[in-house]
GROMACS .gro file of C-alpha atoms in nm:
model
  137
    1MET     CA    1   1.015   0.503   0.847
    2PRO     CA    2   0.814   0.828   0.868
    3GLU     CA    3   0.559   0.922   0.605
    4PRO     CA    4   0.711   1.168   0.353
    5TYR     CA    5   0.391   1.365   0.348
    6PRO     CA    6   0.244   1.343   0.699
    7GLU     CA    7  -0.084   1.520   0.613
    8PHE     CA    8  -0.165   1.281   0.320
    9MET     CA    9  -0.288   0.975   0.516
   10PRO     CA   10  -0.518   1.160   0.751
   11SER     CA   11  -0.664   1.348   0.446
   12LEU     CA   12  -0.711   1.022   0.250
   13ILE     CA   13  -0.870   0.852   0.552
   14SER     CA   14  -1.113   1.140   0.606
   15LEU     CA   15  -1.210   1.153   0.239
   16CYS     CA   16  -1.263   0.778   0.212
   17ALA     CA   17  -1.470   0.775   0.538
   18ALA     CA   18  -1.691   1.062   0.411
   19LYS     CA   19  -1.752   0.873   0.090
   20GLY     CA   20  -1.817   0.538   0.263
   21TRP     CA   21  -1.516   0.377   0.099
   22LEU     CA   22  -1.288   0.334   0.406
   23ARG     CA   23  -1.231  -0.005   0.551
   24LEU     CA   24  -0.982   0.041   0.846
   25GLY     CA   25  -0.887  -0.271   1.032
   26ILE     CA   26  -0.693  -0.269   1.361
   27ALA     CA   27  -0.575  -0.577   1.540
   28TYR     CA   28  -0.518  -0.559   1.915
   29TYR     CA   29  -0.332  -0.773   2.162
   30ASP     CA   30  -0.408  -0.704   2.527
   31GLU     CA   31  -0.569  -0.371   2.422
   32GLU     CA   32  -0.251  -0.271   2.238
   33PRO     CA   33  -0.284  -0.207   1.864
   34ILE     CA   34  -0.038  -0.437   1.687
   35ALA     CA   35  -0.148  -0.419   1.317
   36ALA     CA   36  -0.350  -0.193   1.092
   37GLN     CA   37  -0.471  -0.199   0.737
   38LEU     CA   38  -0.636   0.062   0.521
   39TRP     CA   39  -0.854  -0.070   0.239
   40ILE     CA   40  -1.049   0.149  -0.005
   41VAL     CA   41  -1.372  -0.022  -0.131
   42ASN     CA   42  -1.563   0.131  -0.420
   43GLN     CA   43  -1.763   0.002  -0.717
   44GLY     CA   44  -1.711  -0.366  -0.640
   45ARG     CA   45  -1.334  -0.335  -0.594
   46ALA     CA   46  -1.118  -0.334  -0.281
   47ALA     CA   47  -0.780  -0.176  -0.298
   48ILE     CA   48  -0.549  -0.274  -0.011
   49TYR     CA   49  -0.372   0.059   0.028
   50LYS     CA   50  -0.165   0.045   0.342
   51LEU     CA   51  -0.045  -0.236   0.579
   52ALA     CA   52   0.152  -0.209   0.898
   53TYR     CA   53   0.226  -0.424   1.201
   54ASP     CA   54   0.448  -0.418   1.506
   55GLU     CA   55   0.755  -0.640   1.449
   56LYS     CA   56   0.761  -0.754   1.804
   57PHE     CA   57   0.425  -0.933   1.747
   58ALA     CA   58   0.529  -1.091   1.413
   59HIS     CA   59   0.518  -1.433   1.566
   60LEU     CA   60   0.140  -1.390   1.614
   61SER     CA   61   0.092  -1.313   1.236
   62PRO     CA   62  -0.130  -1.017   1.307
   63GLY     CA   63  -0.120  -0.898   0.945
   64THR     CA   64  -0.242  -1.234   0.818
   65ILE     CA   65  -0.522  -1.252   1.070
   66LEU     CA   66  -0.628  -0.894   0.987
   67THR     CA   67  -0.615  -0.958   0.617
   68ALA     CA   68  -0.837  -1.266   0.660
   69HIS     CA   69  -1.096  -1.065   0.846
   70LEU     CA   70  -1.096  -0.778   0.599
   71MET     CA   71  -1.106  -1.010   0.306
   72GLN     CA   72  -1.404  -1.191   0.450
   73HIS     CA   73  -1.580  -0.855   0.510
   74ALA     CA   74  -1.496  -0.723   0.160
   75ILE     CA   75  -1.628  -1.040  -0.008
   76ASP     CA   76  -1.924  -1.127   0.217
   77VAL     CA   77  -2.048  -0.781   0.318
   78ASP     CA   78  -1.921  -0.540   0.053
   79LYS     CA   79  -1.974  -0.804  -0.228
   80VAL     CA   80  -1.649  -0.699  -0.410
   81HIS     CA   81  -1.560  -0.888  -0.722
   82GLU     CA   82  -1.191  -0.784  -0.713
   83VAL     CA   83  -0.930  -0.729  -0.440
   84ASP     CA   84  -0.614  -0.554  -0.547
   85TYR     CA   85  -0.284  -0.516  -0.351
   86LEU     CA   86  -0.199  -0.235  -0.591
   87THR     CA   87   0.178  -0.213  -0.633
   88GLY     CA   88   0.465  -0.428  -0.508
   89ASP     CA   89   0.569  -0.785  -0.557
   90ASP     CA   90   0.591  -0.894  -0.201
   91ALA     CA   91   0.588  -1.268  -0.148
   92TYR     CA   92   0.294  -1.272   0.104
   93LYS     CA   93   0.068  -1.135  -0.167
   94LYS     CA   94   0.091  -1.462  -0.360
   95ASP     CA   95  -0.080  -1.637  -0.068
   96TRP     CA   96  -0.395  -1.429  -0.112
   97MET     CA   97  -0.413  -1.362  -0.486
   98SER     CA   98  -0.475  -1.596  -0.776
   99HIS     CA   99  -0.361  -1.348  -1.046
  100ARG     CA  100  -0.119  -1.063  -1.082
  101ARG     CA  101  -0.093  -0.777  -1.319
  102GLU     CA  102   0.217  -0.591  -1.415
  103ARG     CA  103   0.203  -0.218  -1.434
  104LEU     CA  104   0.456  -0.060  -1.656
  105GLY     CA  105   0.527   0.306  -1.706
  106LEU     CA  106   0.717   0.517  -1.947
  107VAL     CA  107   0.912   0.828  -1.847
  108ALA     CA  108   1.042   1.061  -2.117
  109TYR     CA  109   1.238   1.383  -2.092
  110ASN     CA  110   1.342   1.633  -2.353
  111LEU     CA  111   1.717   1.641  -2.299
  112ARG     CA  112   1.740   1.955  -2.516
  113SER     CA  113   1.551   2.159  -2.258
  114PHE     CA  114   1.646   2.286  -1.917
  115TRP     CA  115   1.332   2.125  -1.749
  116GLY     CA  116   1.402   1.800  -1.931
  117LEU     CA  117   1.762   1.792  -1.788
  118ILE     CA  118   1.626   1.872  -1.443
  119GLY     CA  119   1.369   1.594  -1.475
  120ILE     CA  120   1.613   1.329  -1.584
  121SER     CA  121   1.855   1.435  -1.310
  122LYS     CA  122   1.589   1.393  -1.041
  123HIS     CA  123   1.482   1.061  -1.190
  124ILE     CA  124   1.839   0.920  -1.191
  125ALA     CA  125   1.913   1.059  -0.846
  126GLY     CA  126   1.596   0.898  -0.714
  127LYS     CA  127   1.695   0.554  -0.857
  128ILE     CA  128   2.045   0.586  -0.706
  129ARG     CA  129   1.904   0.687  -0.367
  130LYS     CA  130   1.660   0.387  -0.381
  131LYS     CA  131   1.949   0.141  -0.452
  132ILE     CA  132   2.156   0.291  -0.169
  133LEU     CA  133   1.872   0.261   0.081
  134LYS     CA  134   1.798  -0.095  -0.030
  135SER     CA  135   2.162  -0.192   0.018
  136LEU     CA  136   2.168  -0.041   0.366
  137LYS     CA  137   1.871  -0.254   0.482
   0.00000   0.00000   0.00000
Protein backbone atom coordinates (compact mmCIF):
# COMPACT_ATOMS: atom_id res chain seq x y z
CA MET A 1 0.00 0.00 0.00
CA PRO A 2 1.49 3.37 -0.96
CA GLU A 3 2.19 5.99 1.67
CA PRO A 4 -0.62 8.57 1.91
CA TYR A 5 1.95 11.38 2.30
CA PRO A 6 5.01 10.33 0.26
CA GLU A 7 7.18 13.24 1.42
CA PHE A 8 6.63 12.49 5.13
CA MET A 9 8.94 9.48 5.59
CA PRO A 10 11.96 10.98 3.80
CA SER A 11 11.54 14.16 5.86
CA LEU A 12 11.22 12.20 9.12
CA ILE A 13 14.29 10.12 8.27
CA SER A 14 16.32 13.24 7.44
CA LEU A 15 15.28 15.00 10.64
CA CYS A 16 16.01 11.99 12.86
CA ALA A 17 19.37 11.39 11.16
CA ALA A 18 20.36 15.03 11.65
CA LYS A 19 19.43 14.84 15.35
CA GLY A 20 21.22 11.48 15.83
CA TRP A 21 17.95 9.72 16.69
CA LEU A 22 17.64 7.48 13.62
CA ARG A 23 18.19 3.74 13.79
CA LEU A 24 17.50 2.32 10.34
CA GLY A 25 17.92 -1.42 9.99
CA ILE A 26 17.89 -3.19 6.63
CA ALA A 27 18.11 -6.97 6.22
CA TYR A 28 19.52 -8.37 3.00
CA TYR A 29 19.38 -11.76 1.31
CA ASP A 30 21.83 -12.24 -1.57
CA GLU A 31 22.36 -8.46 -1.68
CA GLU A 32 18.59 -7.86 -1.99
CA PRO A 33 16.89 -5.83 0.76
CA ILE A 34 14.13 -7.99 2.24
CA ALA A 35 13.19 -6.14 5.44
CA ALA A 36 13.54 -2.68 6.93
CA GLN A 37 12.79 -1.04 10.26
CA LEU A 38 12.88 2.57 11.33
CA TRP A 39 13.43 3.19 15.04
CA ILE A 40 13.66 6.58 16.72
CA VAL A 41 15.92 6.64 19.78
CA ASN A 42 15.98 9.64 22.10
CA GLN A 43 16.33 10.25 25.85
CA GLY A 44 16.61 6.57 26.75
CA ARG A 45 13.57 5.48 24.75
CA ALA A 46 13.34 3.62 21.46
CA ALA A 47 10.17 4.03 19.43
CA ILE A 48 9.70 1.40 16.72
CA TYR A 49 8.08 3.57 14.10
CA LYS A 50 7.94 1.59 10.87
CA LEU A 51 8.39 -2.08 9.93
CA ALA A 52 8.29 -3.68 6.49
CA TYR A 53 9.37 -6.91 4.85
CA ASP A 54 9.02 -8.67 1.53
CA GLU A 55 6.33 -11.36 1.83
CA LYS A 56 8.20 -13.76 -0.45
CA PHE A 57 10.92 -14.02 2.23
CA ALA A 58 8.52 -14.45 5.17
CA HIS A 59 9.74 -18.04 5.66
CA LEU A 60 13.14 -16.60 6.66
CA SER A 61 11.59 -14.38 9.37
CA PRO A 62 13.59 -11.31 8.33
CA GLY A 63 11.52 -9.00 10.54
CA THR A 64 12.22 -11.09 13.62
CA ILE A 65 15.93 -11.25 12.88
CA LEU A 66 16.10 -7.51 12.22
CA THR A 67 14.15 -6.74 15.40
CA ALA A 68 16.57 -8.88 17.42
CA HIS A 69 19.59 -6.97 16.04
CA LEU A 70 18.02 -3.55 16.57
CA MET A 71 16.79 -4.51 20.04
CA GLN A 72 20.30 -5.61 21.00
CA HIS A 73 21.78 -2.38 19.65
CA ALA A 74 19.18 -0.21 21.41
CA ILE A 75 19.80 -1.93 24.75
CA ASP A 76 23.56 -2.55 24.61
CA VAL A 77 24.76 0.50 22.68
CA ASP A 78 22.06 3.15 23.09
CA LYS A 79 21.36 2.04 26.69
CA VAL A 80 17.60 2.59 26.33
CA HIS A 81 15.38 1.82 29.31
CA GLU A 82 12.21 1.54 27.23
CA VAL A 83 11.29 0.15 23.81
CA ASP A 84 7.85 1.07 22.51
CA TYR A 85 6.01 -0.35 19.48
CA LEU A 86 3.76 2.72 19.65
CA THR A 87 0.30 1.87 18.31
CA GLY A 88 -1.33 -1.35 17.21
CA ASP A 89 -2.09 -4.62 18.92
CA ASP A 90 -0.36 -7.02 16.54
CA ALA A 91 0.27 -10.49 17.96
CA TYR A 92 4.04 -10.48 17.21
CA LYS A 93 4.53 -7.54 19.58
CA LYS A 94 3.66 -9.78 22.54
CA ASP A 95 6.76 -11.85 21.73
CA TRP A 96 8.98 -8.84 22.41
CA MET A 97 7.23 -6.83 25.10
CA SER A 98 6.52 -7.57 28.75
CA HIS A 99 3.95 -4.77 29.16
CA ARG A 100 1.40 -2.98 27.05
CA ARG A 101 -0.30 0.37 27.44
CA GLU A 102 -3.63 1.32 26.03
CA ARG A 103 -3.95 4.71 24.47
CA LEU A 104 -7.43 6.14 24.41
CA GLY A 105 -8.60 9.29 22.75
CA LEU A 106 -11.68 11.43 22.85
CA VAL A 107 -13.11 13.15 19.82
CA ALA A 108 -15.80 15.78 20.26
CA TYR A 109 -17.71 17.85 17.73
CA ASN A 110 -20.15 20.68 18.18
CA LEU A 111 -23.11 19.38 16.15
CA ARG A 112 -24.71 22.83 16.26
CA SER A 113 -21.95 24.28 14.07
CA PHE A 114 -21.16 23.84 10.40
CA TRP A 115 -17.56 22.77 11.11
CA GLY A 116 -18.71 20.35 13.80
CA LEU A 117 -21.03 18.65 11.30
CA ILE A 118 -18.21 18.49 8.76
CA GLY A 119 -15.88 17.01 11.38
CA ILE A 120 -18.30 14.29 12.53
CA SER A 121 -19.10 13.45 8.90
CA LYS A 122 -15.42 12.96 8.09
CA HIS A 123 -14.93 10.95 11.26
CA ILE A 124 -17.82 8.58 10.50
CA ALA A 125 -16.84 8.27 6.83
CA GLY A 126 -13.30 7.34 7.89
CA LYS A 127 -14.56 4.60 10.22
CA ILE A 128 -16.82 3.20 7.48
CA ARG A 129 -13.95 3.28 4.98
CA LYS A 130 -11.68 1.46 7.45
CA LYS A 131 -14.28 -1.29 8.01
CA ILE A 132 -14.78 -1.73 4.27
CA LEU A 133 -11.06 -1.98 3.61
CA LYS A 134 -10.64 -4.45 6.48
CA SER A 135 -13.44 -6.64 5.11
CA LEU A 136 -11.85 -6.63 1.64
CA LYS A 137 -8.55 -8.00 2.98
